[in-house]
PDB file of C-alpha atoms in Angstrom:
ATOM      1  CA  MET A 610     -66.290  11.660  44.764  1.00 45.00           C
ATOM      2  CA  THR A 611     -67.074   9.268  47.637  1.00 48.00           C
ATOM      3  CA  ASP A 612     -64.206   8.506  50.021  1.00 57.00           C
ATOM      4  CA  SER A 613     -63.088   4.884  50.288  1.00 90.00           C
ATOM      5  CA  SER A 614     -65.391   3.711  47.504  1.00 96.00           C
ATOM      6  CA  LEU A 615     -64.425   1.003  45.026  1.00 98.00           C
ATOM      7  CA  LEU A 616     -65.983   0.112  41.676  1.00 98.00           C
ATOM      8  CA  ILE A 617     -65.030  -3.257  40.229  1.00 98.00           C
ATOM      9  CA  ILE A 618     -65.426  -3.732  36.468  1.00 98.00           C
ATOM     10  CA  HIS A 619     -65.400  -7.287  35.097  1.00 98.00           C
ATOM     11  CA  GLN A 620     -66.512  -8.449  31.645  1.00 96.00           C
ATOM     12  CA  GLY A 621     -66.191 -12.182  32.300  1.00 96.00           C
ATOM     13  CA  ALA A 622     -68.629 -15.064  32.756  1.00 96.00           C
ATOM     14  CA  LEU A 623     -69.777 -16.756  35.968  1.00 97.00           C
ATOM     15  CA  GLY A 624     -66.680 -18.817  36.777  1.00 97.00           C
ATOM     16  CA  ASP A 625     -64.295 -15.945  36.005  1.00 97.00           C
ATOM     17  CA  VAL A 626     -66.183 -13.533  38.245  1.00 98.00           C
ATOM     18  CA  ILE A 627     -66.486 -16.025  41.110  1.00 98.00           C
ATOM     19  CA  MET A 628     -62.697 -16.394  41.010  1.00 97.00           C
ATOM     20  CA  THR A 629     -62.548 -12.755  42.145  1.00 97.00           C
ATOM     21  CA  PHE A 630     -64.834 -13.316  45.152  1.00 97.00           C
ATOM     22  CA  PRO A 631     -62.051 -14.144  47.666  1.00 95.00           C
ATOM     23  CA  ALA A 632     -60.318 -10.923  46.617  1.00 96.00           C
ATOM     24  CA  ILE A 633     -63.545  -8.930  46.989  1.00 96.00           C
ATOM     25  CA  ILE A 634     -64.009 -10.309  50.504  1.00 94.00           C
ATOM     26  CA  ALA A 635     -60.503  -9.127  51.389  1.00 94.00           C
ATOM     27  CA  LEU A 636     -61.124  -5.738  49.763  1.00 95.00           C
ATOM     28  CA  ARG A 637     -64.246  -5.187  51.862  1.00 92.00           C
ATOM     29  CA  LYS A 638     -61.947  -4.654  54.856  1.00 89.00           C
ATOM     30  CA  LYS A 639     -60.349  -1.726  53.008  1.00 92.00           C
ATOM     31  CA  PHE A 640     -63.302   0.061  51.422  1.00 95.00           C
ATOM     32  CA  GLY A 641     -66.448   1.488  52.945  1.00 94.00           C
ATOM     33  CA  ARG A 642     -68.370   0.722  49.768  1.00 96.00           C
ATOM     34  CA  ILE A 643     -67.799  -1.742  46.942  1.00 98.00           C
ATOM     35  CA  ASP A 644     -69.942  -1.829  43.789  1.00 98.00           C
ATOM     36  CA  ILE A 645     -69.548  -3.875  40.617  1.00 98.00           C
ATOM     37  CA  LEU A 646     -70.144  -3.402  36.906  1.00 98.00           C
ATOM     38  CA  CYS A 647     -70.517  -6.807  35.246  1.00 98.00           C
ATOM     39  CA  GLN A 648     -73.086  -9.044  33.539  1.00 98.00           C
ATOM     40  CA  GLY A 649     -76.468  -8.296  35.082  1.00 98.00           C
ATOM     41  CA  GLN A 650     -77.154 -11.694  36.658  1.00 97.00           C
ATOM     42  CA  LEU A 651     -73.635 -11.902  38.054  1.00 98.00           C
ATOM     43  CA  GLY A 652     -74.020  -8.496  39.659  1.00 98.00           C
ATOM     44  CA  LYS A 653     -77.299  -9.505  41.284  1.00 98.00           C
ATOM     45  CA  LEU A 654     -75.625 -12.649  42.620  1.00 98.00           C
ATOM     46  CA  ALA A 655     -72.668 -10.719  44.057  1.00 98.00           C
ATOM     47  CA  ALA A 656     -75.033  -8.279  45.763  1.00 97.00           C
ATOM     48  CA  ARG A 657     -77.235 -11.121  47.040  1.00 95.00           C
ATOM     49  CA  LEU A 658     -74.207 -12.801  48.629  1.00 96.00           C
ATOM     50  CA  GLY A 659     -73.222  -9.590  50.391  1.00 95.00           C
ATOM     51  CA  LEU A 660     -70.041  -9.181  48.357  1.00 96.00           C
ATOM     52  CA  VAL A 661     -70.992  -5.808  46.858  1.00 97.00           C
ATOM     53  CA  ASP A 662     -73.383  -3.026  47.750  1.00 97.00           C
ATOM     54  CA  LYS A 663     -74.687  -2.255  44.253  1.00 98.00           C
ATOM     55  CA  ALA A 664     -74.404  -3.730  40.766  1.00 98.00           C
ATOM     56  CA  TYR A 665     -74.502  -2.055  37.359  1.00 98.00           C
ATOM     57  CA  PRO A 666     -75.383  -4.225  34.320  1.00 98.00           C
ATOM     58  CA  LEU A 667     -72.685  -4.529  31.681  1.00 97.00           C
ATOM     59  CA  GLU A 668     -75.416  -4.994  29.054  1.00 97.00           C
ATOM     60  CA  ALA A 669     -76.845  -1.491  29.575  1.00 97.00           C
ATOM     61  CA  ALA A 670     -76.645   0.788  26.532  1.00 96.00           C
ATOM     62  CA  TYR A 671     -74.975   3.572  28.503  1.00 96.00           C
ATOM     63  CA  VAL A 672     -72.173   1.178  29.545  1.00 96.00           C
ATOM     64  CA  ALA A 673     -71.540   0.148  25.933  1.00 94.00           C
ATOM     65  CA  THR A 674     -70.474   3.721  25.133  1.00 95.00           C
ATOM     66  CA  LEU A 675     -67.273   3.083  27.120  1.00 94.00           C
ATOM     67  CA  PHE A 676     -66.150   1.224  24.017  1.00 88.00           C
ATOM     68  CA  SER A 677     -67.216   3.950  21.576  1.00 86.00           C
ATOM     69  CA  LYS A 678     -67.533   7.713  21.352  1.00 82.00           C
ATOM     70  CA  PRO A 679     -69.061   9.820  22.712  1.00 92.00           C
ATOM     71  CA  VAL A 680     -69.223   8.289  26.200  1.00 95.00           C
ATOM     72  CA  ASP A 681     -72.702   8.553  27.734  1.00 96.00           C
ATOM     73  CA  LYS A 682     -72.996  11.102  30.543  1.00 96.00           C
ATOM     74  CA  LYS A 683     -74.646   8.503  32.821  1.00 97.00           C
ATOM     75  CA  ILE A 684     -71.625   6.188  32.848  1.00 97.00           C
ATOM     76  CA  LYS A 685     -69.369   9.234  33.218  1.00 96.00           C
ATOM     77  CA  SER A 686     -71.300  10.223  36.341  1.00 96.00           C
ATOM     78  CA  ILE A 687     -71.116   6.677  37.751  1.00 97.00           C
ATOM     79  CA  LEU A 688     -67.356   6.332  37.255  1.00 97.00           C
ATOM     80  CA  ALA A 689     -66.616   9.786  38.609  1.00 95.00           C
ATOM     81  CA  ALA A 690     -68.264   8.895  41.940  1.00 95.00           C
ATOM     82  CA  TYR A 691     -65.613   6.372  43.020  1.00 96.00           C
ATOM     83  CA  SER A 692     -62.293   7.004  44.707  1.00 96.00           C
ATOM     84  CA  THR A 693     -60.881   3.760  43.226  1.00 97.00           C
ATOM     85  CA  ILE A 694     -61.722   1.699  40.158  1.00 98.00           C
ATOM     86  CA  LEU A 695     -60.479  -1.874  39.752  1.00 98.00           C
ATOM     87  CA  LEU A 696     -60.627  -3.088  36.163  1.00 98.00           C
ATOM     88  CA  PHE A 697     -60.343  -6.805  35.380  1.00 98.00           C
ATOM     89  CA  SER A 698     -59.558  -6.646  31.678  1.00 96.00           C
ATOM     90  CA  PHE A 699     -56.896  -7.179  29.027  1.00 94.00           C
ATOM     91  CA  ALA A 700     -58.032  -4.022  27.186  1.00 89.00           C
ATOM     92  CA  SER A 701     -55.631  -1.134  27.758  1.00 88.00           C
ATOM     93  CA  ASP A 702     -57.887   1.224  25.773  1.00 92.00           C
ATOM     94  CA  LEU A 703     -60.645   0.771  28.335  1.00 94.00           C
ATOM     95  CA  LYS A 704     -58.340   1.887  31.129  1.00 94.00           C
ATOM     96  CA  LYS A 705     -57.408   4.984  29.108  1.00 94.00           C
ATOM     97  CA  THR A 706     -61.085   5.857  28.673  1.00 94.00           C
ATOM     98  CA  ILE A 707     -61.751   5.426  32.391  1.00 95.00           C
ATOM     99  CA  ARG A 708     -58.830   7.651  33.318  1.00 94.00           C
ATOM    100  CA  GLN A 709     -60.194  10.370  31.080  1.00 92.00           C
ATOM    101  CA  ILE A 710     -63.499  10.230  32.960  1.00 92.00           C
ATOM    102  CA  SER A 711     -62.493   9.616  36.587  1.00 93.00           C
ATOM    103  CA  ASP A 712     -60.071  11.494  38.850  1.00 92.00           C
ATOM    104  CA  GLY A 713     -59.808   8.491  41.157  1.00 92.00           C
ATOM    105  CA  ARG A 714     -57.173   5.781  41.161  1.00 95.00           C
ATOM    106  CA  CYS A 715     -57.566   3.144  38.445  1.00 96.00           C
ATOM    107  CA  PHE A 716     -55.920  -0.266  38.654  1.00 97.00           C
ATOM    108  CA  GLN A 717     -55.985  -2.813  35.831  1.00 97.00           C
ATOM    109  CA  ILE A 718     -55.466  -6.517  36.491  1.00 97.00           C
ATOM    110  CA  PRO A 719     -55.684  -9.320  33.906  1.00 97.00           C
ATOM    111  CA  PRO A 720     -58.687 -11.532  34.751  1.00 97.00           C
ATOM    112  CA  ARG A 721     -56.492 -14.646  34.484  1.00 97.00           C
ATOM    113  CA  PRO A 722     -52.787 -15.453  34.210  1.00 97.00           C
ATOM    114  CA  PRO A 723     -51.004 -16.269  30.920  1.00 96.00           C
ATOM    115  CA  VAL A 724     -52.200 -19.629  29.631  1.00 93.00           C
ATOM    116  CA  ARG A 725     -48.995 -21.528  30.405  1.00 90.00           C
ATOM    117  CA  GLU A 726     -48.541 -20.113  33.902  1.00 95.00           C
ATOM    118  CA  LYS A 727     -49.228 -22.726  36.606  1.00 94.00           C
ATOM    119  CA  ILE A 728     -51.034 -20.614  39.180  1.00 97.00           C
ATOM    120  CA  ASN A 729     -54.640 -20.692  40.301  1.00 97.00           C
ATOM    121  CA  VAL A 730     -56.667 -17.795  38.912  1.00 97.00           C
ATOM    122  CA  ALA A 731     -57.884 -16.695  42.363  1.00 96.00           C
ATOM    123  CA  GLU A 732     -54.309 -16.739  43.710  1.00 95.00           C
ATOM    124  CA  PHE A 733     -53.118 -14.804  40.659  1.00 97.00           C
ATOM    125  CA  ILE A 734     -55.705 -12.090  41.326  1.00 97.00           C
ATOM    126  CA  LEU A 735     -54.762 -11.828  45.003  1.00 95.00           C
ATOM    127  CA  LYS A 736     -51.080 -11.648  44.089  1.00 96.00           C
ATOM    128  CA  ASN A 737     -51.735  -8.778  41.681  1.00 97.00           C
ATOM    129  CA  LEU A 738     -53.739  -6.889  44.292  1.00 97.00           C
ATOM    130  CA  LEU A 739     -50.839  -7.372  46.681  1.00 96.00           C
ATOM    131  CA  ASP A 740     -48.325  -6.152  44.098  1.00 96.00           C
ATOM    132  CA  CYS A 741     -50.309  -2.999  43.302  1.00 95.00           C
ATOM    133  CA  GLY A 742     -50.818  -2.168  46.979  1.00 95.00           C
ATOM    134  CA  LEU A 743     -54.586  -2.582  47.195  1.00 95.00           C
ATOM    135  CA  LEU A 744     -54.148  -5.467  49.644  1.00 93.00           C
ATOM    136  CA  LYS A 745     -51.603  -6.644  52.181  1.00 89.00           C
ATOM    137  CA  ALA A 746     -50.694 -10.227  53.019  1.00 82.00           C
ATOM    138  CA  CYS A 747     -52.528  -9.988  56.352  1.00 77.00           C
ATOM    139  CA  ASP A 748     -55.782  -9.296  54.457  1.00 74.00           C
ATOM    140  CA  PHE A 749     -55.930 -12.866  53.107  1.00 69.00           C
ATOM    141  CA  HIS A 750     -56.857 -14.494  56.425  1.00 60.00           C
ATOM    142  CA  ASN A 751     -60.402 -15.646  55.588  1.00 54.00           C
ATOM    143  CA  PRO A 752     -61.241 -15.733  51.863  1.00 54.00           C
ATOM    144  CA  HIS A 753     -64.820 -16.919  52.429  1.00 54.00           C
ATOM    145  CA  PHE A 754     -67.917 -15.616  54.129  1.00 48.00           C
ATOM    146  CA  THR A 755     -69.699 -17.854  56.564  1.00 48.00           C
ATOM    147  CA  ARG A 756     -73.380 -18.432  55.843  1.00 45.00           C
ATOM    148  CA  GLN A 757     -74.282 -16.003  58.642  1.00 41.00           C
ATOM    149  CA  GLU A 758     -72.146 -13.246  57.107  1.00 46.00           C
ATOM    150  CA  ARG A 759     -73.850 -13.456  53.719  1.00 48.00           C
ATOM    151  CA  HIS A 760     -76.967 -11.453  53.028  1.00 44.00           C
ATOM    152  CA  PHE A 761     -79.492 -14.234  52.513  1.00 44.00           C
ATOM    153  CA  PRO A 762     -83.201 -13.625  53.118  1.00 45.00           C
ATOM    154  CA  ASP A 763     -84.808 -14.607  56.392  1.00 44.00           C
ATOM    155  CA  THR A 764     -86.631 -17.533  54.796  1.00 48.00           C
ATOM    156  CA  VAL A 765     -83.720 -19.767  53.754  1.00 56.00           C
ATOM    157  CA  ARG A 766     -84.531 -23.204  52.423  1.00 62.00           C
ATOM    158  CA  PRO A 767     -83.800 -26.016  54.902  1.00 81.00           C
ATOM    159  CA  VAL A 768     -80.841 -28.224  54.051  1.00 88.00           C
ATOM    160  CA  ASP A 769     -81.506 -31.793  52.933  1.00 93.00           C
ATOM    161  CA  SER A 770     -78.190 -33.527  53.606  1.00 94.00           C
ATOM    162  CA  LEU A 771     -79.187 -36.504  51.426  1.00 96.00           C
ATOM    163  CA  LYS A 772     -79.876 -34.379  48.349  1.00 97.00           C
ATOM    164  CA  ILE A 773     -76.976 -34.324  45.872  1.00 98.00           C
ATOM    165  CA  PHE A 774     -77.130 -31.986  42.891  1.00 98.00           C
ATOM    166  CA  ILE A 775     -75.495 -33.167  39.660  1.00 98.00           C
ATOM    167  CA  HIS A 776     -74.699 -30.720  36.863  1.00 98.00           C
ATOM    168  CA  PRO A 777     -73.612 -32.682  33.753  1.00 98.00           C
ATOM    169  CA  GLY A 778     -73.151 -29.567  31.594  1.00 97.00           C
ATOM    170  CA  SER A 779     -70.485 -26.931  31.161  1.00 96.00           C
ATOM    171  CA  GLY A 780     -69.790 -23.756  29.228  1.00 91.00           C
ATOM    172  CA  SER A 781     -68.126 -25.927  26.582  1.00 93.00           C
ATOM    173  CA  ILE A 782     -69.068 -29.435  25.480  1.00 93.00           C
ATOM    174  CA  ARG A 783     -65.315 -30.165  25.449  1.00 94.00           C
ATOM    175  CA  LYS A 784     -65.406 -30.192  29.254  1.00 96.00           C
ATOM    176  CA  ARG A 785     -68.338 -32.595  29.645  1.00 96.00           C
ATOM    177  CA  TRP A 786     -67.830 -35.963  31.292  1.00 97.00           C
ATOM    178  CA  PRO A 787     -70.066 -38.490  29.443  1.00 96.00           C
ATOM    179  CA  LEU A 788     -73.705 -38.244  30.527  1.00 97.00           C
ATOM    180  CA  ALA A 789     -73.900 -42.041  30.778  1.00 97.00           C
ATOM    181  CA  ARG A 790     -71.306 -41.883  33.556  1.00 98.00           C
ATOM    182  CA  PHE A 791     -73.354 -39.300  35.462  1.00 98.00           C
ATOM    183  CA  LEU A 792     -76.433 -41.524  35.155  1.00 98.00           C
ATOM    184  CA  GLU A 793     -74.489 -44.534  36.412  1.00 98.00           C
ATOM    185  CA  LEU A 794     -73.197 -42.437  39.289  1.00 98.00           C
ATOM    186  CA  ALA A 795     -76.738 -41.313  40.148  1.00 98.00           C
ATOM    187  CA  ASP A 796     -77.822 -44.958  40.333  1.00 98.00           C
ATOM    188  CA  ILE A 797     -74.988 -45.741  42.753  1.00 98.00           C
ATOM    189  CA  LEU A 798     -75.849 -42.739  44.932  1.00 98.00           C
ATOM    190  CA  GLU A 799     -79.471 -43.878  45.122  1.00 97.00           C
ATOM    191  CA  LYS A 800     -78.389 -47.355  46.218  1.00 98.00           C
ATOM    192  CA  LYS A 801     -76.443 -45.671  49.019  1.00 97.00           C
ATOM    193  CA  GLY A 802     -79.603 -43.940  50.207  1.00 98.00           C
ATOM    194  CA  LEU A 803     -78.832 -40.522  48.725  1.00 97.00           C
ATOM    195  CA  GLY A 804     -81.108 -38.430  46.505  1.00 97.00           C
ATOM    196  CA  PRO A 805     -79.358 -37.278  43.312  1.00 97.00           C
ATOM    197  CA  GLN A 806     -81.083 -34.512  41.335  1.00 97.00           C
ATOM    198  CA  PHE A 807     -79.937 -33.019  38.039  1.00 98.00           C
ATOM    199  CA  ILE A 808     -79.404 -29.381  37.049  1.00 97.00           C
ATOM    200  CA  CYS A 809     -79.228 -28.172  33.423  1.00 96.00           C
ATOM    201  CA  GLY A 810     -78.896 -24.720  31.917  1.00 90.00           C
ATOM    202  CA  PRO A 811     -80.711 -23.228  28.908  1.00 88.00           C
ATOM    203  CA  ALA A 812     -77.811 -24.111  26.599  1.00 89.00           C
ATOM    204  CA  GLU A 813     -77.895 -27.747  27.728  1.00 94.00           C
ATOM    205  CA  GLN A 814     -81.264 -28.798  26.317  1.00 93.00           C
ATOM    206  CA  ASP A 815     -79.676 -31.867  24.731  1.00 95.00           C
ATOM    207  CA  LEU A 816     -78.739 -33.114  28.196  1.00 97.00           C
ATOM    208  CA  ALA A 817     -82.144 -32.224  29.643  1.00 96.00           C
ATOM    209  CA  ASP A 818     -83.914 -34.135  26.845  1.00 96.00           C
ATOM    210  CA  GLU A 819     -81.804 -37.241  27.427  1.00 97.00           C
ATOM    211  CA  LEU A 820     -82.346 -37.058  31.183  1.00 97.00           C
ATOM    212  CA  ALA A 821     -86.093 -36.806  30.581  1.00 95.00           C
ATOM    213  CA  LYS A 822     -85.918 -40.027  28.554  1.00 96.00           C
ATOM    214  CA  GLN A 823     -84.293 -41.646  31.595  1.00 95.00           C
ATOM    215  CA  ASN A 824     -87.117 -40.343  33.825  1.00 95.00           C
ATOM    216  CA  ARG A 825     -84.690 -38.103  35.672  1.00 95.00           C
ATOM    217  CA  PRO A 826     -86.191 -34.817  36.928  1.00 87.00           C
ATOM    218  CA  VAL A 827     -84.182 -31.753  35.957  1.00 95.00           C
ATOM    219  CA  HIS A 828     -83.961 -28.353  37.644  1.00 95.00           C
ATOM    220  CA  GLY A 829     -83.630 -25.542  35.115  1.00 91.00           C
ATOM    221  CA  LEU A 830     -81.069 -22.809  35.680  1.00 84.00           C
ATOM    222  CA  GLY A 831     -82.913 -19.502  35.881  1.00 84.00           C
ATOM    223  CA  GLU A 832     -81.780 -16.575  38.001  1.00 92.00           C
ATOM    224  CA  LEU A 833     -78.393 -17.117  39.606  1.00 96.00           C
ATOM    225  CA  THR A 834     -79.749 -15.882  42.916  1.00 96.00           C
ATOM    226  CA  ASP A 835     -82.344 -18.677  42.827  1.00 95.00           C
ATOM    227  CA  LEU A 836     -79.619 -21.159  41.879  1.00 96.00           C
ATOM    228  CA  ALA A 837     -77.595 -20.107  44.927  1.00 96.00           C
ATOM    229  CA  ASP A 838     -80.611 -20.806  47.159  1.00 95.00           C
ATOM    230  CA  LEU A 839     -81.169 -24.151  45.442  1.00 95.00           C
ATOM    231  CA  LEU A 840     -77.559 -25.253  45.882  1.00 96.00           C
ATOM    232  CA  GLU A 841     -77.573 -24.268  49.537  1.00 95.00           C
ATOM    233  CA  SER A 842     -80.534 -26.577  50.151  1.00 95.00           C
ATOM    234  CA  ALA A 843     -78.486 -29.689  49.302  1.00 97.00           C
ATOM    235  CA  GLY A 844     -75.920 -31.838  51.055  1.00 97.00           C
ATOM    236  CA  GLY A 845     -73.497 -32.096  48.152  1.00 98.00           C
ATOM    237  CA  TYR A 846     -72.712 -31.326  44.522  1.00 98.00           C
ATOM    238  CA  ILE A 847     -71.044 -33.086  41.576  1.00 98.00           C
ATOM    239  CA  GLY A 848     -70.286 -31.476  38.220  1.00 98.00           C
ATOM    240  CA  ASN A 849     -67.849 -30.662  35.454  1.00 98.00           C
ATOM    241  CA  ASP A 850     -65.526 -27.690  35.364  1.00 97.00           C
ATOM    242  CA  SER A 851     -68.170 -24.973  35.002  1.00 97.00           C
ATOM    243  CA  GLY A 852     -69.443 -21.738  36.476  1.00 96.00           C
ATOM    244  CA  VAL A 853     -72.091 -23.662  38.420  1.00 97.00           C
ATOM    245  CA  SER A 854     -69.363 -25.782  40.018  1.00 98.00           C
ATOM    246  CA  HIS A 855     -67.492 -22.621  41.005  1.00 98.00           C
ATOM    247  CA  LEU A 856     -70.647 -21.272  42.641  1.00 97.00           C
ATOM    248  CA  ALA A 857     -71.371 -24.517  44.517  1.00 97.00           C
ATOM    249  CA  SER A 858     -67.802 -24.656  45.785  1.00 97.00           C
ATOM    250  CA  PHE A 859     -67.758 -20.994  46.833  1.00 96.00           C
ATOM    251  CA  LEU A 860     -70.967 -21.575  48.805  1.00 96.00           C
ATOM    252  CA  ARG A 861     -69.065 -24.204  50.843  1.00 95.00           C
ATOM    253  CA  LEU A 862     -71.216 -27.017  49.480  1.00 96.00           C
ATOM    254  CA  PRO A 863     -69.211 -30.277  49.621  1.00 97.00           C
ATOM    255  CA  SER A 864     -68.326 -30.614  45.932  1.00 98.00           C
ATOM    256  CA  VAL A 865     -66.651 -32.995  43.538  1.00 98.00           C
ATOM    257  CA  VAL A 866     -65.600 -31.354  40.258  1.00 98.00           C
ATOM    258  CA  ILE A 867     -64.547 -33.403  37.220  1.00 98.00           C
ATOM    259  CA  PHE A 868     -61.757 -31.874  35.148  1.00 97.00           C
ATOM    260  CA  GLY A 869     -60.677 -32.938  31.677  1.00 96.00           C
ATOM    261  CA  PRO A 870     -58.923 -30.685  29.147  1.00 96.00           C
ATOM    262  CA  THR A 871     -58.801 -27.692  31.542  1.00 96.00           C
ATOM    263  CA  ASP A 872     -55.998 -27.366  34.068  1.00 96.00           C
ATOM    264  CA  PRO A 873     -57.155 -27.771  37.697  1.00 96.00           C
ATOM    265  CA  LEU A 874     -53.976 -26.053  38.873  1.00 96.00           C
ATOM    266  CA  ARG A 875     -55.314 -22.914  37.204  1.00 97.00           C
ATOM    267  CA  TRP A 876     -59.072 -23.343  37.499  1.00 97.00           C
ATOM    268  CA  LYS A 877     -59.777 -25.346  40.658  1.00 97.00           C
ATOM    269  CA  PRO A 878     -62.757 -23.679  42.387  1.00 97.00           C
ATOM    270  CA  THR A 879     -61.999 -21.541  45.414  1.00 91.00           C
ATOM    271  CA  GLY A 880     -64.191 -23.269  47.992  1.00 89.00           C
ATOM    272  CA  PRO A 881     -62.757 -24.989  51.084  1.00 91.00           C
ATOM    273  CA  ARG A 882     -64.756 -28.229  50.579  1.00 95.00           C
ATOM    274  CA  VAL A 883     -64.024 -29.182  46.973  1.00 97.00           C
ATOM    275  CA  GLU A 884     -62.257 -32.229  45.556  1.00 97.00           C
ATOM    276  CA  ILE A 885     -61.005 -32.615  41.988  1.00 97.00           C
ATOM    277  CA  VAL A 886     -61.268 -35.732  39.819  1.00 97.00           C
ATOM    278  CA  ARG A 887     -58.874 -35.983  36.871  1.00 96.00           C
ATOM    279  CA  PRO A 888     -56.914 -39.011  35.620  1.00 94.00           C
ATOM    280  CA  GLU A 889     -53.131 -38.990  36.004  1.00 92.00           C
ATOM    281  CA  LEU A 890     -51.871 -38.430  32.448  1.00 90.00           C
ATOM    282  CA  ASP A 891     -48.604 -37.375  30.827  1.00 87.00           C
ATOM    283  CA  CYS A 892     -50.248 -34.868  28.464  1.00 86.00           C
ATOM    284  CA  ASN A 893     -50.777 -31.244  29.444  1.00 87.00           C
ATOM    285  CA  PRO A 894     -54.314 -29.814  29.711  1.00 92.00           C
ATOM    286  CA  CYS A 895     -55.054 -28.357  26.275  1.00 92.00           C
ATOM    287  CA  PHE A 896     -58.331 -26.443  26.614  1.00 94.00           C
ATOM    288  CA  GLU A 897     -56.749 -22.978  26.642  1.00 94.00           C
ATOM    289  CA  ILE A 898     -54.038 -23.682  24.042  1.00 91.00           C
ATOM    290  CA  GLU A 899     -55.812 -25.832  21.426  1.00 90.00           C
ATOM    291  CA  PRO A 900     -59.010 -25.030  19.457  1.00 87.00           C
ATOM    292  CA  GLU A 901     -60.396 -28.548  19.958  1.00 85.00           C
ATOM    293  CA  ASN A 902     -59.779 -31.701  21.938  1.00 81.00           C
ATOM    294  CA  CYS A 903     -57.437 -34.406  20.734  1.00 85.00           C
ATOM    295  CA  PRO A 904     -59.003 -37.462  19.000  1.00 85.00           C
ATOM    296  CA  ASP A 905     -58.715 -39.498  22.212  1.00 87.00           C
ATOM    297  CA  PRO A 906     -59.671 -37.235  25.171  1.00 91.00           C
ATOM    298  CA  ARG A 907     -58.594 -39.676  27.865  1.00 93.00           C
ATOM    299  CA  CYS A 908     -58.497 -36.800  30.343  1.00 94.00           C
ATOM    300  CA  LEU A 909     -62.281 -37.233  30.472  1.00 94.00           C
ATOM    301  CA  THR A 910     -62.954 -40.793  29.348  1.00 93.00           C
ATOM    302  CA  ASP A 911     -60.435 -42.300  31.798  1.00 95.00           C
ATOM    303  CA  ALA A 912     -62.265 -40.736  34.766  1.00 96.00           C
ATOM    304  CA  SER A 913     -64.217 -43.718  36.083  1.00 95.00           C
ATOM    305  CA  VAL A 914     -67.447 -43.660  38.037  1.00 96.00           C
TER     306      VAL A 914
END
């Protein structure tokens, strides 16, 4: 077993994992080595940003045996090598399996607070790490790396301060501000001398097709490491509540994020240069407590250009 070594296990998507990044930065002061087991692209991103030393892909067949029997000897060997394992999961059975394999300490933290609890996810994670003794209050001083502290390659793209990336998609269509509003906004930015450019992911082909009809060039979302480089080349970012918005904000890119049915108190991105747009309404954000939006989703439609 390696002394002062930490393995983080997280089964979540991009935005959920990025919410742990401030905590990982604080944990790096405590551990000589930090590795992560998560979705493959997310692990590569975390390693690329200098947050972790090594990443194991959650999709690997040997990892899947943690949820079945017998457990593969390769994942047994990996888990046994760490003095501490930090599990972001609601699954108590997974923690039991890990404890049967590893002699090290194992801490389990929910990846997000209960749905009606008004606390930011990143703050909730830090609070839990404080409560379990993995961190102290003095460890929270600087929850972000500077650009120089991150492990970017020597050939970093130059920054074009006039370039503004717009991401009109999201992990759920319920969180999308109308595309027509984004197009109107892009026109206004151009009149101000800025250069708006659109970003769409593979699950947002409907948006990409419509943007093509409007003669708007679209950057496809490929590897997350390439996306990080792309975002860092711009002067600003605008998007919905999405994993891409969390990444842009974490990278300190000046960002405006449009919220609708999700609660910004809980899900506001962690970056120091992010502003939230959401109309003042009496209704509570319903994304996490209702299976679909209400018939009149004013939380999105009332957000003007």
